[in-house]
Short mmCIF file of C-alpha atoms in Angstrom, two decimals:
data_model
loop_
_atom_site.label_atom_id
_atom_site.label_comp_id
_atom_site.label_asym_id
_atom_site.label_seq_id
_atom_site.Cartn_x
_atom_site.Cartn_y
_atom_site.Cartn_z
CA MET Y 1 -31.50 87.70 28.10
CA THR Y 2 -32.06 84.27 26.48
CA VAL Y 3 -31.40 80.95 28.19
CA ARG Y 4 -28.25 80.59 26.07
CA GLU Y 5 -27.02 84.04 27.08
CA ARG Y 6 -27.57 83.24 30.76
CA THR Y 7 -25.58 80.03 30.32
CA GLU Y 8 -22.78 81.95 28.63
CA GLU Y 9 -22.78 84.42 31.52
CA ILE Y 10 -22.45 81.54 34.00
CA GLU Y 11 -19.46 80.27 31.97
CA ARG Y 12 -17.79 83.69 32.19
CA GLN Y 13 -18.27 83.78 35.94
CA THR Y 14 -17.30 80.22 36.83
CA LEU Y 15 -14.87 78.75 34.28
CA SER Y 16 -11.10 78.94 34.42
CA ALA Y 17 -9.19 81.66 32.63
CA TYR Y 18 -7.79 78.83 30.47
CA ALA Y 19 -11.21 77.48 29.45
CA CYS Y 20 -12.64 78.03 25.98
CA LEU Y 21 -15.81 80.04 26.48
CA SER Y 22 -18.72 79.36 24.16
CA GLN Y 23 -19.02 83.04 23.32
CA ASP Y 24 -15.38 83.07 22.18
CA SER Y 25 -15.75 80.24 19.67
CA ARG Y 26 -14.00 80.74 16.35
CA GLY Y 27 -17.30 79.89 14.73
CA ARG Y 28 -18.43 77.49 12.04
CA GLU Y 29 -17.58 77.14 8.38
CA ARG Y 30 -21.13 78.26 7.60
CA PRO Y 31 -22.42 80.91 10.02
CA GLU Y 32 -25.70 80.08 11.76
CA GLU Y 33 -28.17 81.92 13.92
CA PRO Y 34 -27.43 81.18 17.60
CA CYS Y 35 -29.76 78.78 19.36
CA PRO Y 36 -31.90 80.53 22.01
CA LEU Y 37 -31.37 77.63 24.45
CA ARG Y 38 -27.97 76.03 23.78
CA PRO Y 39 -24.47 77.52 23.57
CA CYS Y 40 -22.57 76.49 20.45
CA PHE Y 41 -20.61 73.55 21.92
CA GLN Y 42 -23.71 72.04 23.51
CA ARG Y 43 -25.35 72.27 20.11
CA ASP Y 44 -22.38 70.45 18.57
CA ARG Y 45 -22.62 67.68 21.16
CA ASP Y 46 -26.30 67.18 20.41
CA ARG Y 47 -25.68 66.98 16.65
CA ILE Y 48 -23.05 64.29 17.17
CA ILE Y 49 -25.23 62.17 19.45
CA HIS Y 50 -28.09 62.22 16.95
CA CYS Y 51 -26.05 61.41 13.83
CA LYS Y 52 -26.01 58.02 12.09
CA SER Y 53 -22.25 57.53 12.45
CA PHE Y 54 -22.58 57.71 16.23
CA ARG Y 55 -25.23 55.00 16.26
CA ARG Y 56 -23.10 52.71 14.09
CA LEU Y 57 -20.34 52.73 16.72
CA LYS Y 58 -22.33 50.17 18.70
CA GLN Y 59 -21.44 47.53 16.09
CA LYS Y 60 -17.80 48.43 15.54
CA THR Y 61 -14.90 46.57 17.11
CA GLN Y 62 -12.87 48.19 19.86
CA VAL Y 63 -10.02 45.67 20.35
CA PHE Y 64 -11.38 42.12 20.35
CA LEU Y 65 -12.86 41.19 16.99
CA ALA Y 66 -16.21 39.36 17.16
CA PRO Y 67 -15.85 38.32 20.83
CA GLU Y 68 -18.32 35.88 22.35
CA GLY Y 69 -20.02 37.62 25.25
CA ASP Y 70 -21.96 40.78 26.01
CA HIS Y 71 -19.47 42.57 28.25
CA TYR Y 72 -16.65 43.41 25.86
CA ARG Y 73 -16.25 47.00 24.77
CA THR Y 74 -17.44 48.22 21.41
CA ARG Y 75 -16.38 51.47 19.80
CA LEU Y 76 -19.53 53.06 21.27
CA THR Y 77 -18.92 52.01 24.87
CA HIS Y 78 -15.31 53.13 24.52
CA THR Y 79 -16.54 56.53 23.33
CA LEU Y 80 -18.87 56.87 26.30
CA GLU Y 81 -16.09 55.98 28.74
CA VAL Y 82 -13.80 58.57 27.11
CA ALA Y 83 -16.54 61.18 27.45
CA GLN Y 84 -17.06 60.36 31.14
CA ILE Y 85 -13.34 60.58 31.95
CA ALA Y 86 -12.91 63.75 29.91
CA ARG Y 87 -15.83 65.46 31.62
CA THR Y 88 -14.49 64.57 35.06
CA ILE Y 89 -11.13 66.15 34.20
CA ALA Y 90 -12.76 69.19 32.58
CA ARG Y 91 -15.06 69.84 35.53
CA SER Y 92 -12.19 69.48 38.00
CA LEU Y 93 -10.09 72.00 36.06
CA ARG Y 94 -13.10 74.29 35.45
CA LEU Y 95 -12.86 73.88 31.68
CA ASN Y 96 -15.76 73.87 29.23
CA GLU Y 97 -17.56 70.55 29.70
CA ASP Y 98 -19.77 70.95 26.64
CA LEU Y 99 -16.77 71.43 24.35
CA THR Y 100 -14.91 68.55 26.01
CA GLU Y 101 -17.87 66.20 25.69
CA ALA Y 102 -18.55 67.12 22.06
CA ILE Y 103 -14.95 66.32 21.08
CA ALA Y 104 -15.00 63.08 23.07
CA LEU Y 105 -18.26 61.86 21.54
CA GLY Y 106 -17.08 62.68 18.01
CA HIS Y 107 -13.48 61.52 18.21
CA ASP Y 108 -14.00 58.02 16.72
CA LEU Y 109 -16.88 58.63 14.28
CA GLY Y 110 -14.58 57.86 11.35
CA HIS Y 111 -13.28 54.58 12.72
CA THR Y 112 -13.45 51.55 10.44
CA PRO Y 113 -15.16 48.22 10.99
CA PHE Y 114 -12.93 45.68 12.77
CA GLY Y 115 -11.02 48.29 14.78
CA HIS Y 116 -7.40 49.02 14.00
CA ALA Y 117 -7.19 45.93 11.79
CA GLY Y 118 -9.70 47.56 9.45
CA GLU Y 119 -7.84 50.85 9.67
CA ARG Y 120 -4.56 49.20 8.68
CA ALA Y 121 -6.24 47.42 5.77
CA LEU Y 122 -7.75 50.62 4.37
CA ASN Y 123 -4.52 52.52 4.92
CA GLY Y 124 -2.77 49.96 2.74
CA LEU Y 125 -5.38 50.06 -0.02
CA CYS Y 126 -6.14 53.76 -0.35
CA PRO Y 127 -3.38 55.67 -2.21
CA GLN Y 128 -3.99 58.70 0.01
CA GLY Y 129 -3.69 56.54 3.12
CA PHE Y 130 -6.22 56.35 5.91
CA ALA Y 131 -6.27 57.61 9.50
CA HIS Y 132 -9.43 57.32 11.58
CA TYR Y 133 -8.97 60.68 13.31
CA LEU Y 134 -8.88 62.52 9.97
CA GLN Y 135 -11.79 60.44 8.69
CA SER Y 136 -13.76 61.47 11.78
CA VAL Y 137 -13.38 65.09 10.69
CA ARG Y 138 -14.47 64.20 7.16
CA VAL Y 139 -17.54 62.44 8.56
CA VAL Y 140 -18.76 65.49 10.46
CA GLN Y 141 -17.71 67.98 7.78
CA MET Y 142 -19.28 66.24 4.80
CA LEU Y 143 -20.48 62.62 5.01
CA GLU Y 144 -23.17 63.17 7.63
CA LYS Y 145 -26.18 64.88 6.04
CA TYR Y 146 -24.19 64.73 2.81
CA PRO Y 147 -22.85 67.03 1.51
CA GLU Y 148 -23.46 69.67 4.19
CA GLY Y 149 -22.06 67.78 7.18
CA LEU Y 150 -22.90 68.75 10.74
CA ASN Y 151 -21.28 72.19 10.48
CA LEU Y 152 -19.56 71.88 13.86
CA SER Y 153 -17.51 74.60 15.49
CA LYS Y 154 -13.82 74.90 14.67
CA GLU Y 155 -12.86 74.01 18.25
CA VAL Y 156 -14.65 70.66 18.05
CA LEU Y 157 -13.21 69.87 14.61
CA ASN Y 158 -9.70 70.66 15.84
CA GLY Y 159 -10.12 68.53 18.96
CA ILE Y 160 -11.29 65.55 16.92
CA ALA Y 161 -8.43 65.90 14.43
CA CYS Y 162 -5.79 66.13 17.18
CA HIS Y 163 -7.01 63.42 19.57
CA THR Y 164 -4.46 60.81 18.50
CA ARG Y 165 -1.40 62.06 16.63
CA GLY Y 166 0.05 65.23 15.22
CA PRO Y 167 -0.06 68.66 16.85
CA GLU Y 168 -1.84 69.27 20.12
CA ALA Y 169 -5.36 70.71 20.01
CA PHE Y 170 -5.43 74.47 20.37
CA THR Y 171 -7.89 74.25 23.29
CA LEU Y 172 -7.18 72.63 26.65
CA GLU Y 173 -10.49 70.83 26.25
CA GLY Y 174 -9.17 69.09 23.15
CA GLN Y 175 -5.97 68.17 24.96
CA VAL Y 176 -8.02 66.73 27.83
CA VAL Y 177 -9.82 64.40 25.40
CA LYS Y 178 -6.49 63.08 24.13
CA TYR Y 179 -5.52 62.12 27.70
CA ALA Y 180 -8.99 60.73 28.39
CA ASP Y 181 -8.88 58.54 25.28
CA HIS Y 182 -5.57 56.99 26.36
CA ILE Y 183 -6.64 56.58 29.99
CA ALA Y 184 -9.88 54.90 28.93
CA TYR Y 185 -8.59 52.45 26.36
CA ILE Y 186 -5.52 51.25 28.21
CA ASN Y 187 -7.57 50.41 31.29
CA HIS Y 188 -10.68 48.95 29.69
CA ASP Y 189 -8.51 46.92 27.32
CA ILE Y 190 -6.79 45.39 30.36
CA GLU Y 191 -10.20 44.47 31.78
CA ASP Y 192 -11.39 42.98 28.48
CA ALA Y 193 -8.11 41.06 28.10
CA VAL Y 194 -8.50 39.56 31.57
CA THR Y 195 -12.11 38.63 30.78
CA ALA Y 196 -10.95 36.99 27.54
CA GLY Y 197 -8.28 35.00 29.34
CA VAL Y 198 -5.39 36.45 27.32
CA LEU Y 199 -4.07 38.36 30.35
CA HIS Y 200 -3.96 37.75 34.10
CA GLN Y 201 -3.80 40.43 36.75
CA GLN Y 202 -0.45 39.10 37.99
CA ASP Y 203 1.01 39.67 34.50
CA LEU Y 204 0.79 43.46 34.83
CA PRO Y 205 4.06 45.29 35.54
CA ARG Y 206 4.53 45.34 39.32
CA GLU Y 207 5.73 48.92 39.53
CA ALA Y 208 2.78 50.13 37.46
CA VAL Y 209 0.39 48.30 39.77
CA ARG Y 210 2.14 49.72 42.84
CA VAL Y 211 2.01 53.32 41.60
CA LEU Y 212 -1.28 53.34 39.70
CA GLY Y 213 -3.35 50.69 41.46
CA ALA Y 214 -4.37 47.06 41.16
CA THR Y 215 -7.86 47.64 39.73
CA LYS Y 216 -9.22 49.50 36.73
CA SER Y 217 -11.12 51.93 38.95
CA ARG Y 218 -8.06 52.66 41.10
CA ARG Y 219 -5.81 53.23 38.09
CA ILE Y 220 -8.25 55.58 36.40
CA THR Y 221 -8.71 57.54 39.64
CA THR Y 222 -4.94 57.80 40.13
CA LEU Y 223 -4.35 59.03 36.58
CA ILE Y 224 -7.18 61.57 36.64
CA SER Y 225 -6.20 62.84 40.09
CA SER Y 226 -2.56 63.24 39.10
CA LEU Y 227 -3.53 65.13 35.96
CA VAL Y 228 -5.84 67.48 37.87
CA GLU Y 229 -3.40 68.06 40.74
CA ASN Y 230 -0.41 68.81 38.51
CA SER Y 231 -1.99 70.86 35.73
CA ALA Y 232 -1.59 74.60 36.02
CA ASP Y 233 -0.85 77.70 33.96
CA GLY Y 234 -2.73 76.32 30.97
CA ALA Y 235 -0.63 73.13 30.70
CA LEU Y 236 -1.72 69.54 31.33
CA ARG Y 237 0.70 67.20 33.08
CA MET Y 238 0.87 64.29 35.50
CA ALA Y 239 3.33 63.73 38.33
CA PRO Y 240 6.56 62.31 36.79
CA GLN Y 241 6.31 58.96 38.60
CA VAL Y 242 2.68 58.51 37.59
CA TYR Y 243 3.32 59.46 33.98
CA GLU Y 244 6.28 57.08 33.81
CA GLN Y 245 4.14 54.12 34.88
CA TYR Y 246 1.26 55.26 32.66
CA GLU Y 247 3.67 55.01 29.71
CA ALA Y 248 5.02 51.69 30.99
CA LEU Y 249 1.49 50.29 31.01
CA HIS Y 250 1.01 51.39 27.40
CA SER Y 251 4.26 49.73 26.38
CA PHE Y 252 3.28 46.53 28.17
CA MET Y 253 -0.08 46.34 26.38
CA TYR Y 254 1.44 46.97 22.95
CA ALA Y 255 4.02 44.27 23.58
CA THR Y 256 1.53 41.68 24.85
CA VAL Y 257 -2.25 42.01 24.47
CA TYR Y 258 -2.35 44.00 21.23
CA VAL Y 259 -0.25 41.36 19.48
CA ASP Y 260 -1.62 38.26 21.26
CA LYS Y 261 -2.29 35.52 18.71
CA ARG Y 262 -5.37 34.25 20.52
CA ALA Y 263 -6.99 37.68 20.65
CA LYS Y 264 -6.00 38.59 17.11
CA LYS Y 265 -6.47 35.32 15.23
CA GLU Y 266 -9.63 36.52 13.45
CA GLU Y 267 -7.89 39.70 12.27
CA LYS Y 268 -6.06 37.71 9.58
CA LYS Y 269 -9.38 37.50 7.75
CA VAL Y 270 -9.98 41.26 7.89
CA ASP Y 271 -7.38 42.12 5.24
CA LYS Y 272 -9.01 39.71 2.78
CA LEU Y 273 -12.53 40.94 3.50
CA ILE Y 274 -11.65 44.63 3.20
CA GLU Y 275 -9.53 44.02 0.09
CA GLU Y 276 -12.34 42.16 -1.67
CA LEU Y 277 -14.94 44.80 -0.80
CA TYR Y 278 -12.58 47.57 -1.89
CA GLY Y 279 -11.91 45.98 -5.26
CA TYR Y 280 -15.56 45.18 -5.89
CA PHE Y 281 -16.94 48.63 -5.18
CA LYS Y 282 -14.13 50.30 -7.05
CA ALA Y 283 -15.15 48.27 -10.13
CA HIS Y 284 -18.90 48.58 -9.47
CA PRO Y 285 -19.53 52.09 -8.05
CA ASN Y 286 -23.21 51.83 -9.00
CA ARG Y 287 -23.60 49.28 -6.19
CA MET Y 288 -22.80 51.94 -3.57
CA PRO Y 289 -25.43 54.33 -2.16
CA GLY Y 290 -26.05 57.53 -4.09
CA GLN Y 291 -23.86 59.85 -2.02
CA PHE Y 292 -20.82 57.65 -2.57
CA GLN Y 293 -21.51 57.50 -6.28
CA GLN Y 294 -21.45 61.29 -6.21
CA ILE Y 295 -18.12 61.27 -4.35
CA PHE Y 296 -16.87 58.74 -6.93
CA ALA Y 297 -17.70 61.21 -9.72
CA GLU Y 298 -16.22 64.23 -7.95
CA GLU Y 299 -13.23 62.88 -5.99
CA GLY Y 300 -12.45 59.54 -7.58
CA ALA Y 301 -12.91 55.86 -6.91
CA ASP Y 302 -10.47 55.43 -4.02
CA ARG Y 303 -11.94 58.28 -2.00
CA ALA Y 304 -15.52 57.09 -2.50
CA VAL Y 305 -14.82 53.44 -1.72
CA THR Y 306 -12.76 54.35 1.36
CA ASP Y 307 -15.57 56.55 2.66
CA TYR Y 308 -18.13 53.81 2.09
CA ILE Y 309 -16.21 50.93 3.65
CA SER Y 310 -14.91 52.93 6.63
CA GLY Y 311 -18.48 53.80 7.59
CA MET Y 312 -19.65 50.19 7.69
CA SER Y 313 -20.31 48.39 10.94
CA ASP Y 314 -18.63 45.01 11.47
CA GLU Y 315 -21.93 43.24 10.91
CA PHE Y 316 -22.79 45.13 7.73
CA ALA Y 317 -19.32 44.57 6.25
CA ILE Y 318 -19.56 40.82 6.89
CA ARG Y 319 -23.09 40.65 5.51
CA THR Y 320 -22.08 42.60 2.40
CA PHE Y 321 -19.10 40.32 1.83
CA GLU Y 322 -21.33 37.25 2.16
CA ASP Y 323 -23.90 38.68 -0.25
CA LEU Y 324 -21.24 39.42 -2.85
CA PHE Y 325 -18.85 36.48 -2.56
CA VAL Y 326 -20.38 33.55 -0.65
CA PRO Y 327 -22.50 31.12 -2.73
CA ARG Y 328 -26.06 30.56 -1.61
CA GLY Y 329 -28.12 27.41 -1.82
CA TRP Y 330 -30.96 27.35 -4.32
CA SER Y 331 -33.59 24.97 -5.61
CA LEU Y 332 -35.53 24.61 -8.84
CA GLN Y 333 -39.13 25.75 -8.78
CA TYR Y 334 -41.66 23.51 -10.56
#
């Protein structure tokens, strides 16, 4: 028996009847020989961690665009917090932690530079529209190691695609990541907003604070505990009172912080930057890297340019814009 087979046997003996066992995976688009050490979902997790798109998340905006300070979240730190919360829930419910973690680590790989401002800009420019959760699937299916992709399992692909909108993931592990994503961002965005001075603790809805807790740690613990204590028979749910205040907190943030003029003032420039880059590369496809020129030839200009720009980090997008459109000083050489 290999190390992988022993691990799969441990899964059979210890995981819930509602867990997705590694040995029961629906497989990959291209069949592969099993790894002697790692079950399939652990292998997927490792591929995601080592890919270029994962590393670029460290320079992509979460909520606050170009904040001054080292302690604001980036898309990478958000991803790590989602993975931690998701694993805690999965372990408590005896679900497959490797599958849960792989989905969590891959869920935002397709996110644009400049957070949701960049996503809205690309959605308005690309005739096919743009959604980061679908782009994340495209990243792992094709753009990484172009054109082969990472060849992830169908369970991980489905969990990534369903982490935000649309139908629920067909595994409980995928559904856990959707909860974990919401729990993570609503609470760390509150903390970042307080740090930025656009929100004060006393501004939070009183009933939400009473039910969920007055601190980030307390709220996250309450939400996770309620989800674990009330989930049974293959269905995830929170206690009604907790879920009601969880939704109230979301509504409060969307009505205040996410539209705050002080926090969002730099986002007005994002539309212009993305629009100029989009138009330039659409007219000059030879200025894009080779793989995007190939996509240009096979799938058209809009698809290629959208893929290229969505993969940029904030810093690279700004630097590219400056190189293309901002005049530079020069001097005559004698």
